[in-house]
PDB file of C-alpha atoms in Angstrom:
ATOM      1  CA  MET A   1       0.000   0.000   0.000  1.00  0.00           C
ATOM      2  CA  ILE A   2       1.361   3.407  -0.984  1.00  0.00           C
ATOM      3  CA  LYS A   3       1.731   5.688   2.049  1.00  0.00           C
ATOM      4  CA  GLY A   4       4.029   8.317   0.549  1.00  0.00           C
ATOM      5  CA  VAL A   5       4.914   9.836  -2.820  1.00  0.00           C
ATOM      6  CA  MET A   6       8.216  11.332  -3.949  1.00  0.00           C
ATOM      7  CA  PHE A   7       8.049  13.801  -6.824  1.00  0.00           C
ATOM      8  CA  ASP A   8      10.730  15.174  -9.072  1.00  0.00           C
ATOM      9  CA  PHE A   9      10.606  18.968  -9.491  1.00  0.00           C
ATOM     10  CA  SER A  10      11.460  20.131 -13.017  1.00  0.00           C
ATOM     11  CA  GLY A  11       9.363  18.509 -15.719  1.00  0.00           C
ATOM     12  CA  THR A  12       7.177  16.772 -13.143  1.00  0.00           C
ATOM     13  CA  LEU A  13       5.546  19.278 -10.782  1.00  0.00           C
ATOM     14  CA  PHE A  14       6.794  22.477 -12.441  1.00  0.00           C
ATOM     15  CA  ARG A  15       8.185  23.438 -15.823  1.00  0.00           C
ATOM     16  CA  SER A  16      10.463  26.360 -16.623  1.00  0.00           C
ATOM     17  CA  GLU A  17       9.083  29.196 -18.725  1.00  0.00           C
ATOM     18  CA  PRO A  18       9.549  29.068 -22.523  1.00  0.00           C
ATOM     19  CA  THR A  19      13.040  29.986 -23.664  1.00  0.00           C
ATOM     20  CA  GLU A  20      12.001  33.176 -25.441  1.00  0.00           C
ATOM     21  CA  ASP A  21      10.099  34.385 -22.363  1.00  0.00           C
ATOM     22  CA  TRP A  22      13.183  33.645 -20.244  1.00  0.00           C
ATOM     23  CA  LEU A  23      15.439  35.606 -22.573  1.00  0.00           C
ATOM     24  CA  ARG A  24      12.935  38.435 -23.057  1.00  0.00           C
ATOM     25  CA  ALA A  25      12.635  39.020 -19.308  1.00  0.00           C
ATOM     26  CA  VAL A  26      16.400  39.271 -18.913  1.00  0.00           C
ATOM     27  CA  VAL A  27      16.942  41.460 -21.966  1.00  0.00           C
ATOM     28  CA  SER A  28      14.197  43.820 -20.828  1.00  0.00           C
ATOM     29  CA  GLU A  29      15.631  44.068 -17.311  1.00  0.00           C
ATOM     30  CA  ALA A  30      19.110  44.774 -18.706  1.00  0.00           C
ATOM     31  CA  GLY A  31      17.792  47.472 -21.030  1.00  0.00           C
ATOM     32  CA  HIS A  32      18.990  45.800 -24.227  1.00  0.00           C
ATOM     33  CA  ASP A  33      17.172  46.620 -27.439  1.00  0.00           C
ATOM     34  CA  MET A  34      16.499  43.345 -29.271  1.00  0.00           C
ATOM     35  CA  GLY A  35      13.968  42.938 -32.042  1.00  0.00           C
ATOM     36  CA  GLU A  36      11.726  39.891 -32.046  1.00  0.00           C
ATOM     37  CA  ASP A  37      13.667  38.203 -34.853  1.00  0.00           C
ATOM     38  CA  GLU A  38      16.956  38.655 -33.037  1.00  0.00           C
ATOM     39  CA  LEU A  39      15.414  37.495 -29.777  1.00  0.00           C
ATOM     40  CA  ALA A  40      13.988  34.380 -31.437  1.00  0.00           C
ATOM     41  CA  ALA A  41      17.338  33.587 -33.029  1.00  0.00           C
ATOM     42  CA  CYS A  42      19.182  33.991 -29.720  1.00  0.00           C
ATOM     43  CA  GLY A  43      16.560  31.868 -27.949  1.00  0.00           C
ATOM     44  CA  ALA A  44      17.046  29.139 -30.540  1.00  0.00           C
ATOM     45  CA  ARG A  45      20.803  29.209 -29.955  1.00  0.00           C
ATOM     46  CA  LEU A  46      20.279  28.896 -26.199  1.00  0.00           C
ATOM     47  CA  GLU A  47      18.116  25.837 -26.798  1.00  0.00           C
ATOM     48  CA  GLU A  48      20.634  24.352 -29.211  1.00  0.00           C
ATOM     49  CA  VAL A  49      23.396  24.425 -26.600  1.00  0.00           C
ATOM     50  CA  GLY A  50      21.129  23.247 -23.741  1.00  0.00           C
ATOM     51  CA  ALA A  51      21.708  26.412 -21.712  1.00  0.00           C
ATOM     52  CA  MET A  52      18.316  26.639 -20.027  1.00  0.00           C
ATOM     53  CA  PRO A  53      18.101  24.876 -16.666  1.00  0.00           C
ATOM     54  CA  GLY A  54      14.977  22.751 -16.720  1.00  0.00           C
ATOM     55  CA  GLY A  55      15.056  22.605 -20.507  1.00  0.00           C
ATOM     56  CA  PRO A  56      16.454  19.991 -22.900  1.00  0.00           C
ATOM     57  CA  PRO A  57      19.990  18.805 -22.051  1.00  0.00           C
ATOM     58  CA  PRO A  58      22.885  19.778 -24.323  1.00  0.00           C
ATOM     59  CA  PRO A  59      23.055  17.511 -27.376  1.00  0.00           C
ATOM     60  CA  ARG A  60      26.818  17.998 -27.393  1.00  0.00           C
ATOM     61  CA  LEU A  61      29.192  19.196 -24.698  1.00  0.00           C
ATOM     62  CA  PRO A  62      32.558  20.868 -25.195  1.00  0.00           C
ATOM     63  CA  PRO A  63      35.190  18.490 -23.742  1.00  0.00           C
ATOM     64  CA  SER A  64      36.131  21.157 -21.203  1.00  0.00           C
ATOM     65  CA  LEU A  65      32.619  21.053 -19.711  1.00  0.00           C
ATOM     66  CA  THR A  66      32.069  17.294 -19.576  1.00  0.00           C
ATOM     67  CA  GLY A  67      33.201  16.803 -15.982  1.00  0.00           C
ATOM     68  CA  LEU A  68      31.480  19.945 -14.744  1.00  0.00           C
ATOM     69  CA  TRP A  69      28.221  18.941 -16.395  1.00  0.00           C
ATOM     70  CA  ARG A  70      28.307  15.476 -14.847  1.00  0.00           C
ATOM     71  CA  GLU A  71      28.647  16.963 -11.356  1.00  0.00           C
ATOM     72  CA  ARG A  72      26.637  20.155 -11.830  1.00  0.00           C
ATOM     73  CA  ASP A  73      23.908  19.178  -9.347  1.00  0.00           C
ATOM     74  CA  LEU A  74      26.314  18.493  -6.481  1.00  0.00           C
ATOM     75  CA  SER A  75      26.893  22.128  -5.544  1.00  0.00           C
ATOM     76  CA  ALA A  76      25.472  25.585  -6.182  1.00  0.00           C
ATOM     77  CA  GLU A  77      28.816  26.747  -7.573  1.00  0.00           C
ATOM     78  CA  ARG A  78      29.081  23.921 -10.110  1.00  0.00           C
ATOM     79  CA  HIS A  79      25.470  24.334 -11.200  1.00  0.00           C
ATOM     80  CA  ARG A  80      25.938  28.035 -11.946  1.00  0.00           C
ATOM     81  CA  ALA A  81      29.284  27.452 -13.632  1.00  0.00           C
ATOM     82  CA  ALA A  82      27.900  24.740 -15.916  1.00  0.00           C
ATOM     83  CA  TYR A  83      24.858  26.662 -17.121  1.00  0.00           C
ATOM     84  CA  THR A  84      26.530  30.046 -17.516  1.00  0.00           C
ATOM     85  CA  ALA A  85      29.301  28.376 -19.524  1.00  0.00           C
ATOM     86  CA  LEU A  86      26.695  26.843 -21.831  1.00  0.00           C
ATOM     87  CA  ALA A  87      24.893  30.173 -22.192  1.00  0.00           C
ATOM     88  CA  ARG A  88      28.120  31.805 -23.317  1.00  0.00           C
ATOM     89  CA  GLN A  89      28.257  29.289 -26.162  1.00  0.00           C
ATOM     90  CA  ALA A  90      25.078  30.869 -27.576  1.00  0.00           C
ATOM     91  CA  SER A  91      26.662  34.125 -28.827  1.00  0.00           C
ATOM     92  CA  LEU A  92      24.747  36.346 -26.425  1.00  0.00           C
ATOM     93  CA  PRO A  93      24.526  40.054 -27.313  1.00  0.00           C
ATOM     94  CA  SER A  94      26.300  40.844 -24.040  1.00  0.00           C
ATOM     95  CA  PRO A  95      28.508  38.508 -21.952  1.00  0.00           C
ATOM     96  CA  GLU A  96      26.937  39.514 -18.633  1.00  0.00           C
ATOM     97  CA  LEU A  97      23.599  38.149 -19.798  1.00  0.00           C
ATOM     98  CA  ALA A  98      24.825  34.624 -19.020  1.00  0.00           C
ATOM     99  CA  ASP A  99      24.724  35.330 -15.286  1.00  0.00           C
ATOM    100  CA  ALA A 100      21.503  37.326 -15.610  1.00  0.00           C
ATOM    101  CA  LEU A 101      19.851  34.379 -17.356  1.00  0.00           C
ATOM    102  CA  TYR A 102      20.979  32.054 -14.591  1.00  0.00           C
ATOM    103  CA  ASP A 103      19.621  34.414 -11.931  1.00  0.00           C
ATOM    104  CA  ARG A 104      16.302  34.670 -13.762  1.00  0.00           C
ATOM    105  CA  HIS A 105      15.754  30.912 -13.845  1.00  0.00           C
ATOM    106  CA  ARG A 106      16.030  30.779 -10.045  1.00  0.00           C
ATOM    107  CA  MET A 107      13.108  33.178  -9.611  1.00  0.00           C
ATOM    108  CA  PRO A 108       9.673  31.707  -8.816  1.00  0.00           C
ATOM    109  CA  ALA A 109       8.225  33.745 -11.702  1.00  0.00           C
ATOM    110  CA  ALA A 110      10.308  31.664 -14.131  1.00  0.00           C
ATOM    111  CA  TRP A 111       8.491  28.459 -13.150  1.00  0.00           C
ATOM    112  CA  ARG A 112       4.974  27.337 -13.929  1.00  0.00           C
ATOM    113  CA  PRO A 113       3.122  24.530 -12.165  1.00  0.00           C
ATOM    114  CA  TYR A 114       1.468  21.899 -14.298  1.00  0.00           C
ATOM    115  CA  PRO A 115      -2.333  22.327 -14.385  1.00  0.00           C
ATOM    116  CA  ASP A 116      -2.902  19.426 -11.997  1.00  0.00           C
ATOM    117  CA  THR A 117       0.020  20.009  -9.613  1.00  0.00           C
ATOM    118  CA  GLU A 118      -1.934  21.774  -6.886  1.00  0.00           C
ATOM    119  CA  SER A 119      -5.025  19.583  -7.115  1.00  0.00           C
ATOM    120  CA  THR A 120      -2.930  16.407  -6.974  1.00  0.00           C
ATOM    121  CA  LEU A 121      -0.939  17.571  -3.964  1.00  0.00           C
ATOM    122  CA  LYS A 122      -4.132  18.632  -2.209  1.00  0.00           C
ATOM    123  CA  GLU A 123      -5.741  15.255  -2.822  1.00  0.00           C
ATOM    124  CA  LEU A 124      -2.678  13.449  -1.492  1.00  0.00           C
ATOM    125  CA  ARG A 125      -2.845  15.607   1.641  1.00  0.00           C
ATOM    126  CA  ARG A 126      -6.556  14.843   1.991  1.00  0.00           C
ATOM    127  CA  ARG A 127      -5.798  11.127   1.818  1.00  0.00           C
ATOM    128  CA  GLY A 128      -3.071  11.408   4.447  1.00  0.00           C
ATOM    129  CA  ILE A 129      -0.288  10.503   2.013  1.00  0.00           C
ATOM    130  CA  SER A 130       3.042  12.172   2.741  1.00  0.00           C
ATOM    131  CA  VAL A 131       4.890  13.974  -0.060  1.00  0.00           C
ATOM    132  CA  ALA A 132       8.594  14.580  -0.619  1.00  0.00           C
ATOM    133  CA  VAL A 133      10.230  16.439  -3.485  1.00  0.00           C
ATOM    134  CA  VAL A 134      13.506  14.864  -4.626  1.00  0.00           C
ATOM    135  CA  SER A 135      15.413  16.936  -7.158  1.00  0.00           C
ATOM    136  CA  ASN A 136      18.779  17.077  -8.868  1.00  0.00           C
ATOM    137  CA  ILE A 137      19.298  20.824  -8.606  1.00  0.00           C
ATOM    138  CA  GLY A 138      21.859  23.449  -7.655  1.00  0.00           C
ATOM    139  CA  TRP A 139      19.652  25.993  -5.869  1.00  0.00           C
ATOM    140  CA  ASP A 140      16.831  26.177  -3.345  1.00  0.00           C
ATOM    141  CA  ILE A 141      13.498  25.468  -5.038  1.00  0.00           C
ATOM    142  CA  ARG A 142      11.414  25.945  -1.874  1.00  0.00           C
ATOM    143  CA  PRO A 143      10.574  29.599  -2.745  1.00  0.00           C
ATOM    144  CA  VAL A 144       8.985  28.354  -5.981  1.00  0.00           C
ATOM    145  CA  PHE A 145       6.575  26.203  -3.975  1.00  0.00           C
ATOM    146  CA  ARG A 146       5.887  29.062  -1.538  1.00  0.00           C
ATOM    147  CA  ASP A 147       5.250  31.584  -4.307  1.00  0.00           C
ATOM    148  CA  HIS A 148       2.757  29.256  -5.965  1.00  0.00           C
ATOM    149  CA  GLY A 149       1.022  28.482  -2.671  1.00  0.00           C
ATOM    150  CA  VAL A 150       1.755  24.749  -2.475  1.00  0.00           C
ATOM    151  CA  ASP A 151       4.646  24.606  -0.006  1.00  0.00           C
ATOM    152  CA  HIS A 152       2.346  23.510   2.823  1.00  0.00           C
ATOM    153  CA  LEU A 153       1.460  20.415   0.806  1.00  0.00           C
ATOM    154  CA  VAL A 154       5.052  19.119   0.787  1.00  0.00           C
ATOM    155  CA  THR A 155       6.439  17.342   3.849  1.00  0.00           C
ATOM    156  CA  ALA A 156      10.112  17.228   2.837  1.00  0.00           C
ATOM    157  CA  CYS A 157      12.393  18.621   0.136  1.00  0.00           C
ATOM    158  CA  LEU A 158      15.572  16.673  -0.681  1.00  0.00           C
ATOM    159  CA  LEU A 159      17.899  18.607  -3.008  1.00  0.00           C
ATOM    160  CA  SER A 160      21.025  17.080  -4.478  1.00  0.00           C
ATOM    161  CA  TYR A 161      23.243  20.086  -3.866  1.00  0.00           C
ATOM    162  CA  GLU A 162      22.315  20.071  -0.170  1.00  0.00           C
ATOM    163  CA  GLN A 163      22.627  16.306   0.205  1.00  0.00           C
ATOM    164  CA  GLY A 164      25.930  15.957  -1.662  1.00  0.00           C
ATOM    165  CA  THR A 165      24.596  13.195  -3.884  1.00  0.00           C
ATOM    166  CA  GLN A 166      22.305  13.023  -6.878  1.00  0.00           C
ATOM    167  CA  LYS A 167      19.745  10.767  -8.478  1.00  0.00           C
ATOM    168  CA  PRO A 168      19.895   7.895  -9.379  1.00  0.00           C
ATOM    169  CA  ASP A 169      21.965   7.280  -6.235  1.00  0.00           C
ATOM    170  CA  PRO A 170      19.660   5.270  -3.906  1.00  0.00           C
ATOM    171  CA  VAL A 171      21.128   7.224  -0.982  1.00  0.00           C
ATOM    172  CA  LEU A 172      19.090  10.288  -1.978  1.00  0.00           C
ATOM    173  CA  PHE A 173      15.853   8.330  -2.237  1.00  0.00           C
ATOM    174  CA  GLN A 174      16.536   6.577   1.058  1.00  0.00           C
ATOM    175  CA  ALA A 175      17.050   9.954   2.726  1.00  0.00           C
ATOM    176  CA  ALA A 176      13.642  11.045   1.423  1.00  0.00           C
ATOM    177  CA  CYS A 177      11.976   7.867   2.688  1.00  0.00           C
ATOM    178  CA  ASP A 178      13.615   8.418   6.068  1.00  0.00           C
ATOM    179  CA  ARG A 179      12.267  11.982   6.183  1.00  0.00           C
ATOM    180  CA  LEU A 180       8.799  10.602   5.490  1.00  0.00           C
ATOM    181  CA  ASP A 181       9.393   7.872   8.080  1.00  0.00           C
ATOM    182  CA  LEU A 182       8.327   5.256   5.562  1.00  0.00           C
ATOM    183  CA  SER A 183       9.745   2.057   4.149  1.00  0.00           C
ATOM    184  CA  PRO A 184      10.744   2.364   0.456  1.00  0.00           C
ATOM    185  CA  ASP A 185       8.256  -0.317  -0.549  1.00  0.00           C
ATOM    186  CA  ASP A 186       5.480   1.962   0.743  1.00  0.00           C
ATOM    187  CA  VAL A 187       6.630   4.905  -1.399  1.00  0.00           C
ATOM    188  CA  LEU A 188       5.945   5.795  -5.039  1.00  0.00           C
ATOM    189  CA  MET A 189       8.472   7.850  -7.029  1.00  0.00           C
ATOM    190  CA  VAL A 190       7.007  10.083  -9.764  1.00  0.00           C
ATOM    191  CA  GLY A 191       9.378  11.691 -12.241  1.00  0.00           C
ATOM    192  CA  ASP A 192      10.161  12.314 -15.888  1.00  0.00           C
ATOM    193  CA  ASP A 193      13.629  10.761 -16.205  1.00  0.00           C
ATOM    194  CA  PRO A 194      13.794   6.956 -16.422  1.00  0.00           C
ATOM    195  CA  THR A 195      17.451   6.902 -15.435  1.00  0.00           C
ATOM    196  CA  ALA A 196      17.554   9.474 -12.627  1.00  0.00           C
ATOM    197  CA  ASP A 197      14.096   8.905 -11.169  1.00  0.00           C
ATOM    198  CA  GLY A 198      14.149   5.209 -11.951  1.00  0.00           C
ATOM    199  CA  GLY A 199      16.965   4.862  -9.426  1.00  0.00           C
ATOM    200  CA  ALA A 200      14.339   4.661  -6.690  1.00  0.00           C
ATOM    201  CA  ALA A 201      13.446   1.171  -7.887  1.00  0.00           C
ATOM    202  CA  ALA A 202      16.755  -0.119  -6.506  1.00  0.00           C
ATOM    203  CA  LEU A 203      15.349   0.483  -3.011  1.00  0.00           C
ATOM    204  CA  GLY A 204      12.067  -1.223  -3.767  1.00  0.00           C
ATOM    205  CA  CYS A 205      10.061   1.938  -4.485  1.00  0.00           C
ATOM    206  CA  LYS A 206       7.476   1.808  -7.215  1.00  0.00           C
ATOM    207  CA  VAL A 207       8.258   4.243 -10.051  1.00  0.00           C
ATOM    208  CA  HIS A 208       5.827   6.101 -12.308  1.00  0.00           C
ATOM    209  CA  LEU A 209       7.063   8.261 -15.195  1.00  0.00           C
ATOM    210  CA  VAL A 210       5.392  11.299 -16.749  1.00  0.00           C
ATOM    211  CA  ASP A 211       6.312  13.146 -19.927  1.00  0.00           C
ATOM    212  CA  HIS A 212       8.487  16.256 -19.653  1.00  0.00           C
ATOM    213  CA  LEU A 213       6.234  18.528 -21.708  1.00  0.00           C
ATOM    214  CA  PRO A 214       5.294  22.223 -21.662  1.00  0.00           C
ATOM    215  CA  VAL A 215       2.543  22.970 -19.144  1.00  0.00           C
ATOM    216  CA  ASP A 216      -0.069  23.602 -21.829  1.00  0.00           C
ATOM    217  CA  ARG A 217       0.573  20.203 -23.402  1.00  0.00           C
ATOM    218  CA  ARG A 218       0.321  18.053 -20.276  1.00  0.00           C
ATOM    219  CA  LEU A 219      -2.944  18.558 -18.476  1.00  0.00           C
ATOM    220  CA  ALA A 220      -3.635  15.532 -16.286  1.00  0.00           C
ATOM    221  CA  ALA A 221      -0.557  13.311 -15.989  1.00  0.00           C
ATOM    222  CA  LEU A 222      -0.288  13.877 -12.234  1.00  0.00           C
ATOM    223  CA  SER A 223      -3.976  13.352 -11.638  1.00  0.00           C
ATOM    224  CA  ALA A 224      -3.532   9.921 -13.215  1.00  0.00           C
ATOM    225  CA  VAL A 225      -1.072   9.078 -10.437  1.00  0.00           C
ATOM    226  CA  LEU A 226      -3.955   9.079  -7.978  1.00  0.00           C
ATOM    227  CA  THR A 227      -5.447   6.053  -9.705  1.00  0.00           C
ATOM    228  CA  LEU A 228      -2.313   4.110  -8.823  1.00  0.00           C
ATOM    229  CA  LEU A 229      -3.149   4.617  -5.147  1.00  0.00           C
ATOM    230  CA  ASP A 230      -6.696   3.269  -5.335  1.00  0.00           C
TER     231      ASP A 230
END
């Protein structure tokens, strides 16, 4: 019987804003004058190099960034260094925009909950099922939950950069189960990455995968999780 649920953050409960919106917000704040065509072209380059945290991973990595990328979620410093280095590969109109883009993605306004995030978390709370968020990340995502009014629905938040280990390491999932005071075989892991999130299966957790899609293209994937608990 499932008594607790672990959720991934990015691509599962929340999704980062579209790349052009991300870039537009930063360019506007910095006072740069970019036409829509130029902005679209720069946004496409950022996507091509995988520079947006929460977006598609880089299809190719410069050899100098391979090690940093592999360990990016183990510390705040490495996370920033990896993503700002990728952003600089996108021929930005101004070099300082790389850090501004990174700062923007850490703001709650840059993240959007999936349509059924709040309703699913509320239903789990109503049923007495504990919830943990387990994320490979390099910054504190708790303000995102607070800003969107769902922080009170999460019992524990286990972040790789705070724990010093990252999914799929079973140690991170075990720490989450311990925080929920539950045995792994009583816990369901919900995520979008079969490798990272699938690591929970090594402990005996059940695993359910959802598609990492834009918020307007994934309406009820989390609601479907509730049927697994019936």
